Coordinates of C-alpha atoms and ligand atoms in Angstrom, one line a residue:
M94 CA 30.9 14.4 44.1
S95 CA 33.3 14.2 41.2
L96 CA 33.0 16.7 38.2
L97 CA 32.1 13.9 35.9
S98 CA 29.5 12.8 38.4
R99 CA 27.9 16.3 38.8
K100 CA 27.9 16.4 34.8
I101 CA 26.2 13.2 34.4
S102 CA 23.7 14.3 37.2
E103 CA 23.1 17.4 35.5
L104 CA 22.6 15.6 32.2
Q105 CA 20.1 13.2 33.7
D106 CA 18.2 16.1 35.2
R107 CA 18.2 17.8 31.6
R108 CA 16.7 14.6 30.0
D109 CA 13.8 14.1 32.9
K110 CA 12.9 17.6 32.1
A111 CA 12.9 17.1 28.4
V112 CA 11.1 14.0 28.1
Q113 CA 8.1 15.4 30.1
G114 CA 6.7 16.8 26.7
G115 CA 4.0 19.2 27.3
G116 CA 3.6 18.3 31.0
E117 CA 1.4 16.2 33.4
S118 CA -2.0 17.6 32.3
A119 CA -1.3 17.7 28.5
I120 CA -0.2 14.1 28.8
A121 CA -3.3 13.3 30.7
K122 CA -5.4 14.8 28.1
Q123 CA -3.6 12.7 25.5
I124 CA -4.3 9.7 27.2
A125 CA -7.9 10.6 27.9
M126 CA -8.2 10.7 24.0
G127 CA -7.2 7.3 24.0
K128 CA -3.8 8.2 22.4
L129 CA -0.2 7.2 23.8
P130 CA 2.5 9.8 24.3
A131 CA 5.0 10.0 21.5
R132 CA 8.0 8.1 23.4
E133 CA 5.7 5.4 24.5
R134 CA 4.3 4.9 21.0
I135 CA 8.2 4.6 19.9
N136 CA 8.8 2.2 22.7
Q137 CA 5.8 0.0 22.1
L138 CA 6.8 -0.1 18.2
L139 CA 10.4 -0.8 18.5
D140 CA 12.2 -3.6 19.8
A141 CA 12.6 -3.4 23.6
G142 CA 15.5 -1.0 24.6
S143 CA 16.5 -0.5 21.0
F144 CA 15.6 3.1 20.7
F145 CA 18.5 5.8 20.7
E146 CA 16.9 9.4 20.7
Y147 CA 18.8 12.5 19.2
D148 CA 18.0 16.1 19.2
L149 CA 16.4 15.7 22.6
F150 CA 17.7 19.3 23.7
I151 CA 16.7 21.3 20.5
E152 CA 15.3 24.7 21.0
H153 CA 12.7 26.4 19.0
E154 CA 13.5 29.8 17.3
A155 CA 10.2 31.4 17.2
R156 CA 9.9 35.0 18.6
E157 CA 6.6 36.4 17.8
F158 CA 3.3 36.1 19.3
G159 CA 4.7 35.5 22.8
M160 CA 6.9 32.7 21.7
E161 CA 10.0 34.0 23.1
G162 CA 11.4 32.2 26.1
K163 CA 8.6 29.7 25.8
N164 CA 10.0 26.1 26.6
L165 CA 8.7 23.6 24.0
A166 CA 10.1 20.2 24.8
G167 CA 12.1 18.8 21.9
D168 CA 10.2 21.3 19.8
G169 CA 7.2 18.9 19.8
V170 CA 8.9 16.1 17.9
V171 CA 11.0 13.0 19.2
I172 CA 13.4 11.6 16.5
G173 CA 15.8 8.4 16.6
T174 CA 16.8 5.3 15.4
G175 CA 16.2 1.8 16.6
T176 CA 15.3 -1.6 15.6
I177 CA 12.2 -3.5 14.3
N178 CA 12.5 -7.5 14.3
G179 CA 16.1 -6.8 14.7
K180 CA 16.4 -4.7 11.4
P181 CA 17.3 -0.9 11.8
V182 CA 14.9 1.8 11.2
A183 CA 14.7 5.7 11.5
I184 CA 11.8 7.3 13.3
Y185 CA 10.0 10.2 14.2
A186 CA 7.0 10.9 16.4
Q187 CA 5.2 14.1 16.8
D188 CA 4.2 15.0 20.4
F189 CA 0.9 16.5 20.6
T190 CA 1.3 17.4 24.2
V191 CA 3.9 20.2 23.0
A192 CA 2.1 22.9 21.1
G193 CA -0.2 20.4 19.4
G194 CA 2.6 18.9 17.8
S195 CA 2.8 21.8 15.5
L196 CA 5.6 22.1 13.0
G197 CA 7.8 25.0 13.3
S198 CA 11.1 25.4 11.8
M199 CA 13.2 23.3 14.4
H200 CA 10.6 20.7 14.5
A201 CA 10.9 20.3 10.8
R202 CA 14.6 20.4 10.9
K203 CA 14.6 17.5 13.4
I204 CA 12.2 15.6 11.1
T205 CA 14.6 16.2 8.0
K206 CA 17.6 15.3 9.9
I207 CA 16.2 11.8 10.5
M208 CA 15.0 11.6 7.0
D209 CA 18.5 12.4 5.8
Y210 CA 19.8 9.6 8.3
A211 CA 17.4 7.1 6.7
L212 CA 18.2 7.8 3.1
R213 CA 22.1 7.8 3.8
M214 CA 22.0 4.5 5.8
K215 CA 19.3 3.1 3.5
I216 CA 17.0 2.0 6.1
P217 CA 13.1 2.4 6.5
L218 CA 11.8 5.6 7.8
I219 CA 8.6 5.5 10.0
G220 CA 6.6 8.8 10.7
I221 CA 4.1 9.1 13.3
N222 CA 2.0 12.0 12.7
D223 CA 0.1 13.8 15.5
S224 CA 0.0 17.3 14.9
G225 CA -2.2 20.5 14.4
G226 CA -0.1 21.4 11.2
A227 CA 2.0 24.3 10.4
R228 CA 3.0 26.1 13.5
I229 CA 1.0 29.4 13.0
Q230 CA 3.2 31.7 15.1
E231 CA 6.2 30.8 12.8
G232 CA 4.4 31.6 9.6
V233 CA 6.3 30.7 6.4
N234 CA 9.3 28.9 8.3
S235 CA 6.6 26.2 9.0
L236 CA 5.6 26.1 5.4
A237 CA 9.3 25.9 4.4
G238 CA 9.6 23.1 6.7
Y239 CA 6.9 21.3 5.0
G240 CA 8.5 22.0 1.8
E241 CA 11.8 20.4 2.9
I242 CA 9.9 17.3 4.3
F243 CA 7.9 16.8 0.9
F244 CA 11.1 17.3 -0.9
R245 CA 12.7 14.3 0.9
N246 CA 9.9 12.2 0.8
T247 CA 10.0 12.4 -3.1
L248 CA 13.9 11.8 -2.9
A249 CA 13.5 8.7 -0.8
S250 CA 10.5 7.3 -2.9
G251 CA 11.8 4.0 -4.3
V252 CA 14.9 4.0 -2.2
I253 CA 13.6 3.2 1.1
P254 CA 10.4 2.1 2.4
Q255 CA 8.4 5.1 3.8
L256 CA 5.7 4.3 6.3
S257 CA 3.3 6.9 7.8
V258 CA 1.4 6.4 10.7
I259 CA -1.4 8.7 11.3
L260 CA -2.1 8.8 15.3
G261 CA -4.0 12.0 15.6
P262 CA -4.9 14.9 13.4
C263 CA -3.1 15.4 10.2
A264 CA -4.4 18.9 8.8
G265 CA -3.9 21.0 6.0
G266 CA -1.0 20.5 3.6
A267 CA 0.7 18.4 6.2
V268 CA -1.3 15.4 4.6
Y269 CA 0.9 15.5 1.7
S270 CA 4.0 13.9 3.5
P271 CA 1.9 10.7 4.2
A272 CA 0.5 10.8 0.9
L273 CA 4.1 10.8 -0.7
T274 CA 5.0 7.8 1.4
D275 CA 4.4 4.2 0.5
F276 CA 2.2 3.1 3.4
V277 CA -0.3 4.9 5.4
F278 CA -1.6 3.4 8.6
V279 CA -4.8 4.7 10.5
V280 CA -6.3 3.8 13.7
D281 CA -10.0 3.9 14.3
K282 CA -11.4 7.0 16.1
I283 CA -7.8 8.3 16.6
S284 CA -6.5 9.3 13.0
K285 CA -7.9 12.4 11.2
M286 CA -6.8 13.7 7.7
F287 CA -8.0 16.6 5.7
I288 CA -6.9 19.3 3.6
T289 CA -9.5 21.8 5.0
G290 CA -11.1 21.1 8.6
P291 CA -14.7 21.3 9.4
E292 CA -14.5 25.1 10.4
V293 CA -13.2 26.1 6.8
I294 CA -15.9 24.0 5.3
K295 CA -18.5 25.5 7.1
S296 CA -17.2 29.3 6.5
V297 CA -16.6 28.8 2.8
L298 CA -19.4 26.1 2.0
G299 CA -21.7 26.5 4.8
E300 CA -21.8 22.8 5.5
E301 CA -21.5 21.2 8.9
I302 CA -19.7 18.3 9.0
D303 CA -17.6 16.5 12.0
M304 CA -14.0 15.7 11.9
E305 CA -14.4 11.6 11.8
S306 CA -16.7 11.8 9.0
L307 CA -14.8 14.2 7.0
G308 CA -11.5 12.3 7.4
G309 CA -11.4 9.5 9.8
A310 CA -9.7 6.2 9.5
R311 CA -12.9 4.6 8.0
V312 CA -13.0 7.2 5.4
H313 CA -9.5 6.8 4.3
S314 CA -9.6 3.2 4.4
E315 CA -12.9 2.4 2.6
I316 CA -13.6 5.5 0.6
T317 CA -10.5 7.5 -0.4
G318 CA -8.1 4.6 -0.5
N319 CA -5.5 7.1 1.2
A320 CA -4.8 4.8 3.9
H321 CA -3.3 1.2 3.5
F322 CA -4.1 -0.4 6.9
F323 CA -6.7 0.1 9.4
A324 CA -6.7 -0.9 13.0
N325 CA -8.8 -0.6 15.9
S326 CA -5.8 0.3 18.4
E327 CA -2.5 1.8 18.3
Q328 CA -1.2 -1.7 19.4
E329 CA -2.9 -3.5 16.5
C330 CA -1.4 -0.7 14.2
F331 CA 2.2 -1.5 15.8
S332 CA 1.6 -4.9 15.1
Q333 CA 0.8 -4.4 11.4
I334 CA 3.8 -2.3 10.8
K335 CA 6.1 -5.0 12.3
T336 CA 4.5 -7.5 10.2
L337 CA 5.0 -5.4 7.0
L338 CA 8.6 -4.6 7.8
D339 CA 9.0 -8.5 8.1
Y340 CA 7.8 -8.9 4.4
I341 CA 9.9 -6.2 2.7
P342 CA 13.4 -5.2 2.2
S343 CA 15.0 -2.5 4.1
C344 CA 16.0 -0.5 0.9
N345 CA 15.8 -1.0 -2.8
E346 CA 19.3 -2.6 -3.1
C347 CA 18.4 -5.0 -0.1
K348 CA 16.6 -8.3 -0.3
A349 CA 13.7 -9.2 2.1
S350 CA 14.9 -11.8 4.7
P351 CA 14.0 -15.2 3.6
K352 CA 12.0 -17.5 5.9
K353 CA 11.7 -21.2 6.1
S354 CA 9.5 -22.6 3.5
I355 CA 6.3 -24.2 4.9
E356 CA 3.5 -25.8 3.0
P357 CA 0.2 -24.1 2.9
L358 CA -2.6 -25.5 5.5
K359 CA -4.4 -28.5 4.1
K360 CA -7.8 -26.8 4.5
F361 CA -7.1 -24.6 1.5
K362 CA -7.5 -27.0 -1.2
I363 CA -6.9 -25.3 -4.6
E364 CA -8.8 -27.5 -6.8
K365 CA -11.9 -27.1 -4.8
I366 CA -12.0 -23.2 -4.3
V367 CA -13.0 -21.9 -8.0
P368 CA -16.3 -22.9 -9.2
V369 CA -16.6 -24.2 -12.7
E370 CA -19.4 -21.9 -13.6
P371 CA -17.6 -18.8 -14.9
T372 CA -20.0 -16.3 -13.2
K373 CA -19.9 -18.0 -9.8
P374 CA -18.2 -16.0 -7.3
Y375 CA -15.5 -17.2 -4.6
D376 CA -12.8 -15.5 -2.5
V377 CA -9.6 -15.3 -4.2
R378 CA -7.9 -14.7 -0.9
D379 CA -8.6 -18.5 -0.4
V380 CA -6.4 -19.2 -3.8
I381 CA -3.7 -16.9 -2.5
K382 CA -3.7 -18.8 0.9
A383 CA -3.6 -22.2 -0.9
L384 CA -0.3 -21.1 -2.5
T385 CA 1.6 -19.2 0.1
D386 CA 3.9 -20.7 2.9
S387 CA 1.7 -21.4 5.9
S388 CA -1.3 -20.0 4.2
E389 CA -0.2 -16.5 5.3
F390 CA -1.3 -13.5 3.4
F391 CA -0.8 -9.9 4.4
E392 CA -3.4 -7.7 2.8
V393 CA -2.9 -4.1 1.6
Q394 CA -5.8 -1.7 1.2
E395 CA -8.1 -4.6 2.2
L396 CA -10.8 -2.1 2.8
W397 CA -10.9 -0.2 -0.4
A398 CA -11.5 -1.3 -4.2
G399 CA -12.2 -4.9 -2.9
N400 CA -12.5 -5.8 -6.7
I401 CA -8.8 -6.2 -6.5
V402 CA -6.8 -7.8 -3.8
V403 CA -3.1 -7.0 -3.3
G404 CA -0.5 -7.9 -0.6
F405 CA 2.3 -10.1 0.5
G406 CA 2.9 -13.7 1.1
R407 CA 6.0 -15.9 0.8
I408 CA 6.5 -18.8 -1.6
D409 CA 9.3 -20.9 -0.8
G410 CA 10.3 -18.8 1.9
R411 CA 10.6 -15.7 -0.3
T412 CA 8.5 -12.4 -0.2
V413 CA 5.7 -12.2 -3.2
G414 CA 3.6 -9.5 -4.1
F415 CA 0.2 -10.9 -5.1
V416 CA -2.3 -9.0 -7.4
A417 CA -5.7 -10.9 -7.8
N418 CA -9.1 -10.2 -9.4
Q419 CA -11.6 -10.7 -6.5
P420 CA -14.8 -12.4 -8.1
L421 CA -16.5 -11.7 -4.7
V422 CA -16.8 -7.9 -5.7
L423 CA -18.3 -6.6 -8.7
A424 CA -17.2 -10.1 -10.2
G425 CA -13.7 -8.7 -10.1
V426 CA -13.9 -6.2 -12.8
L427 CA -11.3 -3.7 -13.4
D428 CA -12.3 0.0 -12.7
C429 CA -10.6 3.5 -11.8
D430 CA -10.0 2.6 -8.0
S431 CA -9.1 -1.0 -8.6
S432 CA -6.4 0.0 -11.4
D433 CA -5.1 2.8 -9.1
K434 CA -4.8 0.4 -6.2
A435 CA -3.0 -2.3 -8.1
A436 CA -0.6 0.0 -10.3
R437 CA 0.7 1.7 -6.9
F438 CA 1.2 -1.7 -5.3
I439 CA 3.1 -3.0 -8.6
R440 CA 5.4 0.1 -8.5
F441 CA 6.2 -0.6 -4.9
C442 CA 7.0 -4.2 -5.7
D443 CA 9.1 -3.3 -8.6
A444 CA 10.9 -0.6 -6.7
F445 CA 11.9 -3.2 -4.1
E446 CA 12.8 -6.1 -6.1
I447 CA 9.6 -8.1 -5.0
P448 CA 8.6 -10.8 -7.5
I449 CA 4.6 -10.1 -8.7
V450 CA 2.3 -13.1 -9.0
T451 CA -0.9 -12.1 -10.7
L452 CA -3.7 -14.1 -10.4
E453 CA -6.3 -13.4 -13.0
D454 CA -10.2 -14.0 -13.3
M455 CA -12.3 -10.9 -14.5
P456 CA -14.6 -10.1 -17.1
G457 CA -12.8 -6.8 -18.2
Y458 CA -13.0 -3.2 -17.3
L459 CA -16.5 -2.0 -15.8
P460 CA -18.6 -0.4 -18.4
G461 CA -20.7 2.8 -17.9
V462 CA -21.1 6.7 -18.0
D463 CA -19.7 6.8 -14.2
Q464 CA -16.5 5.0 -15.0
E465 CA -15.9 6.8 -18.3
H466 CA -16.7 10.2 -16.7
A467 CA -14.4 9.3 -13.6
G468 CA -11.5 8.7 -16.0
V469 CA -11.3 4.8 -16.4
I470 CA -9.0 5.4 -19.6
R471 CA -6.3 7.4 -17.6
H472 CA -6.8 5.2 -14.5
G473 CA -6.8 2.0 -16.3
A474 CA -3.8 3.0 -18.3
K475 CA -1.8 3.2 -14.9
L476 CA -2.0 -0.6 -14.4
L477 CA -0.8 -1.0 -18.1
Y478 CA 2.0 1.1 -17.4
A479 CA 3.0 -0.1 -14.1
Y480 CA 3.1 -3.9 -15.3
S481 CA 5.0 -2.8 -18.6
E482 CA 7.5 -0.7 -16.7
A483 CA 8.0 -3.4 -13.8
T484 CA 11.2 -5.6 -14.4
V485 CA 10.8 -7.8 -11.6
P486 CA 9.9 -11.4 -11.9
K487 CA 6.1 -11.3 -13.2
I488 CA 4.1 -14.3 -13.1
T489 CA 0.6 -14.7 -14.3
V490 CA -1.8 -17.7 -13.4
I491 CA -5.2 -17.3 -15.4
L492 CA -7.7 -19.1 -13.2
R493 CA -10.7 -18.6 -15.2
K494 CA -12.1 -15.6 -17.2
A495 CA -9.3 -13.2 -19.0
Y496 CA -11.4 -11.2 -21.3
G497 CA -10.8 -8.1 -23.3
G498 CA -8.6 -5.3 -22.3
G499 CA -8.2 -7.1 -18.8
Y500 CA -6.6 -10.0 -20.4
I501 CA -3.9 -7.6 -21.7
A502 CA -3.7 -5.3 -18.3
M503 CA -3.6 -8.1 -15.9
N504 CA 0.2 -9.0 -16.8
S505 CA 0.1 -10.7 -20.1
R506 CA 2.9 -11.9 -22.0
H507 CA 2.4 -8.9 -24.1
L508 CA 3.2 -6.7 -21.2
R509 CA 6.4 -8.9 -20.7
A510 CA 5.1 -11.2 -18.1
D511 CA 8.0 -13.9 -17.7
F512 CA 5.5 -16.7 -17.0
V513 CA 2.0 -17.2 -17.9
F514 CA 0.0 -20.2 -16.9
A515 CA -3.4 -21.1 -17.1
W516 CA -5.9 -23.7 -15.5
P517 CA -7.7 -25.9 -17.9
L518 CA -11.0 -23.9 -17.0
A519 CA -9.4 -20.6 -18.5
E520 CA -11.4 -18.7 -21.0
I521 CA -9.2 -16.3 -23.0
A522 CA -11.1 -14.1 -25.3
V523 CA -12.0 -10.5 -26.6
M524 CA -15.2 -10.9 -24.6
G525 CA -17.6 -13.5 -22.8
P526 CA -19.2 -16.0 -25.2
E527 CA -23.0 -14.6 -24.8
G528 CA -21.7 -10.8 -25.7
A529 CA -19.8 -12.1 -28.5
A530 CA -22.3 -14.5 -30.2
N531 CA -24.7 -11.6 -29.9
I532 CA -22.5 -9.4 -31.7
I533 CA -20.7 -11.4 -34.5
F534 CA -23.8 -13.6 -35.2
R535 CA -26.4 -10.9 -35.0
K536 CA -27.8 -11.5 -38.5
E537 CA -28.0 -15.3 -38.2
I538 CA -29.8 -15.0 -35.0
M539 CA -32.3 -12.3 -36.0
E540 CA -33.0 -14.3 -39.2
A541 CA -33.2 -17.6 -37.6
E542 CA -36.8 -19.3 -37.3
D543 CA -36.1 -19.8 -33.4
P544 CA -33.7 -16.9 -32.6
E545 CA -33.2 -18.0 -29.1
A546 CA -32.0 -21.7 -30.1
M547 CA -29.9 -20.4 -32.5
R548 CA -28.5 -17.9 -30.2
K549 CA -27.6 -20.7 -27.8
Q550 CA -26.2 -22.7 -30.5
K551 CA -23.8 -19.7 -31.5
V552 CA -22.7 -19.1 -27.9
E553 CA -21.9 -23.0 -27.7
E554 CA -19.8 -22.7 -31.0
Y555 CA -18.0 -19.5 -29.7
K556 CA -17.4 -21.4 -26.5
Q557 CA -16.2 -24.3 -28.1
K558 CA -13.8 -22.3 -30.3
F559 CA -12.6 -19.5 -28.2
A560 CA -13.5 -19.7 -24.6
N561 CA -10.5 -22.3 -23.6
P562 CA -6.9 -21.6 -22.9
Y563 CA -5.6 -23.6 -25.9
V564 CA -5.9 -20.8 -28.6
A565 CA -3.5 -18.7 -26.4
A566 CA -1.4 -21.7 -25.7
A567 CA -1.4 -22.4 -29.6
K568 CA 0.2 -19.0 -30.0
G569 CA 2.8 -19.4 -27.1
Y570 CA 0.9 -16.4 -25.2
I571 CA 0.5 -18.7 -22.4
D572 CA 3.4 -21.1 -21.4
S573 CA 1.5 -24.1 -19.9
V574 CA -1.9 -25.1 -19.2
I575 CA -1.8 -26.7 -15.7
N576 CA -3.7 -28.7 -13.3
P577 CA -4.7 -26.3 -10.5
A578 CA -3.0 -28.4 -8.0
E579 CA 0.3 -28.0 -9.6
T580 CA 0.2 -24.3 -9.2
R581 CA 2.4 -23.9 -6.3
N582 CA 5.1 -26.2 -7.7
Y583 CA 5.1 -24.1 -11.0
L584 CA 5.2 -20.8 -9.0
K585 CA 8.1 -22.1 -6.7
H586 CA 10.0 -23.2 -9.9
A587 CA 9.2 -20.1 -11.8
L588 CA 10.4 -17.7 -8.9
N589 CA 13.4 -20.1 -8.5
V590 CA 14.8 -19.8 -12.2
S591 CA 13.7 -15.8 -12.3
Q592 CA 16.1 -14.9 -9.5
N593 CA 19.0 -13.5 -11.5
K594 CA 16.4 -11.8 -13.9
V595 CA 18.2 -8.8 -15.6
V596 CA 16.3 -6.3 -17.9
K597 CA 17.8 -3.6 -19.8
R598 CA 15.5 -0.6 -21.0
P599 CA 15.9 2.4 -23.1
S600 CA 17.8 5.0 -21.5
K601 CA 15.6 8.0 -20.2
K602 CA 15.4 10.3 -17.4
H603 CA 12.0 9.0 -16.3
G604 CA 8.8 7.8 -17.9
I605 CA 5.6 9.8 -17.9
P606 CA 2.9 7.6 -16.3
P607 CA -0.8 8.5 -16.6
F608 CA -0.9 9.8 -13.0
Ligands
HXC2018 C1 0.1 26.6 16.7 C2 -1.2 25.0 17.6 C3 -1.9 24.4 16.3 C4 -0.8 25.1 15.2 C5 -2.9 23.4 17.7 N1 -1.9 24.1 18.3 N2 -2.5 23.6 16.4 N3 -0.4 25.9 17.8 N4 0.0 26.1 15.4 N5 -1.2 24.8 14.1 C6 -2.1 24.3 19.9 C7 -3.4 24.9 20.5 O1 -3.0 26.4 20.5 C8 -3.0 24.3 21.9 O2 -2.2 25.2 22.5 C9 -2.6 22.8 21.8 O3 -1.8 23.0 20.3 C10 -3.6 21.9 21.6 O4 -4.5 22.3 20.7 P1 -6.0 22.2 21.0 O5 -6.8 23.1 20.0 O6 -6.4 22.3 22.4 O7 -6.3 20.6 20.6 P2 -7.7 19.9 20.1 O8 -8.9 20.7 20.8 O9 -7.6 18.4 20.5 O10 -7.9 20.2 18.8 C11 -6.8 19.7 17.8 C12 -7.0 20.4 16.2 C13 -6.9 21.9 16.4 C14 -8.2 19.9 15.6 C15 -5.7 20.1 15.6 O11 -5.8 22.3 17.5 C16 -6.8 22.7 15.3 O12 -7.7 22.8 14.5 N6 -5.6 23.1 15.3 C17 -5.2 24.0 13.7 C18 -5.4 23.2 12.6 C19 -4.9 23.9 11.5 O13 -5.7 24.5 10.8 N7 -3.6 23.8 11.1 C20 -3.0 24.6 10.1 C21 -3.3 23.8 8.7 S1 -2.7 24.6 7.7 P3 -2.2 25.4 24.3 O14 -1.4 26.2 24.6 O15 -3.7 26.1 24.4 O16 -2.2 24.0 24.9 C22 -1.1 23.8 7.2 C23 -0.2 24.4 6.1 C24 0.7 23.1 6.0 O17 -0.8 22.8 8.3 C25 1.1 23.5 4.6 C26 2.0 22.6 4.1 C27 2.3 22.5 2.8

């Protein structure tokens, strides 16, 4: 055997040993929990044969608490680069079979190395989290490692897409890296995210709660809004990641790959979806599907704050971000959560040069003590800020109701929409006709012989005068009143003519959004 052959064989032995992770029984335990081993996750997510791994032979530096000489394969995390749909990505996956995927200093250094690569090469970063958190034996060095990760998450924000995939526990301060990234993916029964675990809660508050109810996948998809995509299996989760990456660009200076323009499916007849009665609900996703290529729509945060719908579709082959009031839920009102949800999505689209199409049909902000005390002023302001700040092409279509502050907030001309179109049924006013008539004609109604008849008459008068799109059209606040059937053509044209849009803003270090 030549020297080279011996060295290659030694390399192979070392590789074989290193990829065994925490050993057979730990891997069997992982699989028994319904979880894939770290490398298997990467292989299933990336294009076949595209993964190149780095720092396979890294060794931990812990010396205390019996750690000296302990073999922790790759220090509990796998890092590398590969491709998804042919496009390069950087990835790390924590290996729970090695010391519970806990984060020691070398483990953190591997993660920060791949984050630095991603930022330098301007490619998306995907982090698969499956970890017991800071490695207890390494004390402050583990905490320092987290700090280095959080700092890089912040630097990379708005430069490269950052995706966090929660495929196991993600406990303590460790949850803040996902929270700093753009999209968080969770899988039912597998993902757990919380700041303080059930044991701490029991000892401090005396309350018993299981991990699933505290911070399981459903909790973060439906209640907290921390997760953006919910899947029933790891495989479904990987397919969601591939779809998302197909819609978005690899960096803030790249463009999402255009596709062939394919007409929407005939079953989505746009003129039949929205009822003429202003209070009758319908699913705004059907309107979106009547506008997008092949009627495809990839919804973000589908299970949270359902009164607003956000997500990606394509028009004429190009990616568009949709923000749409959802009359099916709470009549599509704006509230704290829906404002948060839309504002963050708008900022993502703006950072990555994705044009925004806004579909408007809502009665305004949700009234009530609960909302006021939950801070609807501050949260609602996020939406105003995000739309005003965004410089990507911004197009609004007013489908039906556009009342009050909501009219302004939903990408009005006044926040610098590039195009505002309204359907003939649109009502653009300070408030709905009933409320308005009751206030401005209160005296006439009270003093009338038949107050109810007078009220009806005044409501009708108000409707005739203000509840239509022509008052706004007369002022140029909307550009065209259009036939619903013309909407896709108007959008195609507006997106086409906006491609070279350039906006200069006053020079500043950064704004101070209300978050
Ligand atoms: C060192 C750890 C560890 C940790 C788990 N392990 N967490 N080792 N540091 N943080 C080890 C276990 O000792 C065990 O080693 C192996 O990983 C598997 O763990 P199990 O407990 O057997 O697994 P399981 O029953 O599935 O429970 C998983 C778990 C639990 C729920 C995550 O391990 C747990 O509660 N861990 C501690 C979570 C935690 O409080 N972390 C610190 C959070 S504070 P052996 O050798 O027996 O196989 C934090 C601060 C970050 O992270 C601050 C950033 C700003």
